[in-house]
Amino acid sequence: MTEEFAPTEPSQGLPGVAAVFTLIAVALPWMAATPGSQTIPGYRTLHGLLAAVVALVVLVAVVADPADRRTEVSLVGGAVVAILALARYVTLGGGFAAGLGLYVTFIAGLAMVAGGILGR
């Protein structure tokens, strides 16, 4: 009976929490114009949409899949999210600076990778 109520390891929930933070970060500004107050949220960019789709896949894998698939999906998905955020950061141009959502997405991608590594 005690096995039913045994707490899970923190590394099992880390990819799920990071995926939720990625979904929130996609709604935050990814690009902010330096001269004015114009901002562009992540969901209006291709990189942001792809990061949201990958975060949804990781979230579904964490909730529904068995433990062996959860770590693989979170490891690969986190790497993809971090690379997408880094690629968007590198390709910023036209007077735009990186917004808060871009940084949060990159850190959440790294957290998904860490959860995949710790869950092995």
XYZ file of C-alpha atoms in Angstrom:
120
model
C 0.000 0.000 0.000
C 2.863 2.394 0.581
C 3.974 2.002 -3.027
C 0.764 3.641 -4.221
C 1.564 6.838 -2.360
C 5.311 6.851 -2.886
C 6.457 10.249 -4.133
C 7.879 10.459 -7.614
C 11.375 11.662 -8.320
C 11.701 15.364 -9.112
C 13.310 14.529 -12.461
C 10.065 12.912 -13.640
C 8.131 16.161 -13.356
C 10.868 18.491 -14.598
C 10.227 17.978 -18.342
C 6.498 18.514 -17.858
C 6.996 21.735 -15.921
C 9.540 22.926 -18.490
C 7.080 22.164 -21.312
C 4.412 24.248 -19.579
C 6.902 27.100 -19.164
C 7.733 26.835 -22.864
C 4.060 27.166 -23.768
C 3.786 30.234 -21.527
C 6.994 31.699 -22.964
C 5.657 31.417 -26.506
C 2.944 33.898 -25.522
C 5.545 36.336 -24.147
C 7.422 38.798 -26.381
C 10.253 37.182 -28.317
C 11.285 40.346 -30.124
C 11.123 43.918 -28.902
C 11.807 46.926 -31.077
C 14.513 49.103 -29.681
C 13.253 52.541 -30.798
C 9.565 52.016 -30.014
C 7.407 49.818 -27.883
C 6.448 47.306 -30.579
C 6.816 43.690 -29.465
C 6.266 40.438 -31.310
C 5.183 37.382 -29.296
C 6.672 33.990 -30.011
C 3.521 32.517 -31.523
C 3.769 35.003 -34.408
C 7.107 33.522 -35.515
C 7.825 30.175 -37.128
C 10.387 29.348 -34.450
C 7.832 30.029 -31.724
C 5.145 27.886 -33.320
C 7.560 24.985 -33.746
C 8.725 25.344 -30.139
C 5.098 25.251 -28.953
C 4.354 22.110 -30.970
C 7.460 20.359 -29.611
C 6.556 21.430 -26.060
C 3.064 19.958 -26.512
C 4.576 16.675 -27.714
C 6.860 16.561 -24.663
C 3.959 17.378 -22.335
C 1.827 14.597 -23.806
C 4.763 12.178 -23.584
C 5.366 13.040 -19.938
C 1.716 12.611 -19.015
C 0.768 9.582 -21.113
C 3.835 7.571 -22.095
C 5.724 5.005 -20.063
C 8.938 5.988 -18.315
C 11.315 4.731 -21.009
C 9.780 6.909 -23.747
C 9.347 9.910 -21.470
C 13.074 10.422 -21.002
C 13.885 10.033 -24.695
C 11.153 12.414 -25.831
C 12.028 15.044 -23.229
C 15.725 14.829 -24.068
C 15.212 15.253 -27.817
C 12.324 17.709 -27.456
C 14.257 19.905 -25.046
C 17.221 19.991 -27.393
C 14.951 21.005 -30.286
C 13.297 23.770 -28.229
C 16.670 25.132 -27.085
C 18.020 25.063 -30.658
C 14.909 26.833 -31.984
C 15.229 29.581 -29.376
C 18.948 29.923 -30.065
C 18.331 30.031 -33.828
C 15.766 32.801 -33.394
C 18.184 34.721 -31.182
C 20.931 34.457 -33.789
C 18.674 35.527 -36.676
C 17.232 38.629 -34.985
C 17.542 41.672 -37.172
C 15.766 44.756 -38.415
C 16.244 46.755 -35.211
C 14.758 44.086 -32.963
C 16.211 42.911 -29.672
C 15.489 39.633 -27.895
C 12.493 39.670 -25.600
C 11.908 37.899 -22.297
C 10.011 34.995 -23.855
C 12.997 34.001 -25.952
C 15.209 33.652 -22.893
C 12.548 31.745 -20.949
C 12.077 29.361 -23.891
C 15.799 28.660 -24.081
C 16.051 27.983 -20.332
C 12.942 25.765 -20.439
C 14.482 23.785 -23.301
C 17.609 23.236 -21.231
C 15.421 22.159 -18.286
C 13.699 19.581 -20.503
C 17.097 18.229 -21.517
C 18.155 18.095 -17.862
C 14.960 16.233 -16.963
C 15.609 13.738 -19.743
C 19.158 13.172 -18.525
C 18.185 12.867 -14.860
C 15.298 10.538 -15.668
C 17.551 7.877 -17.160
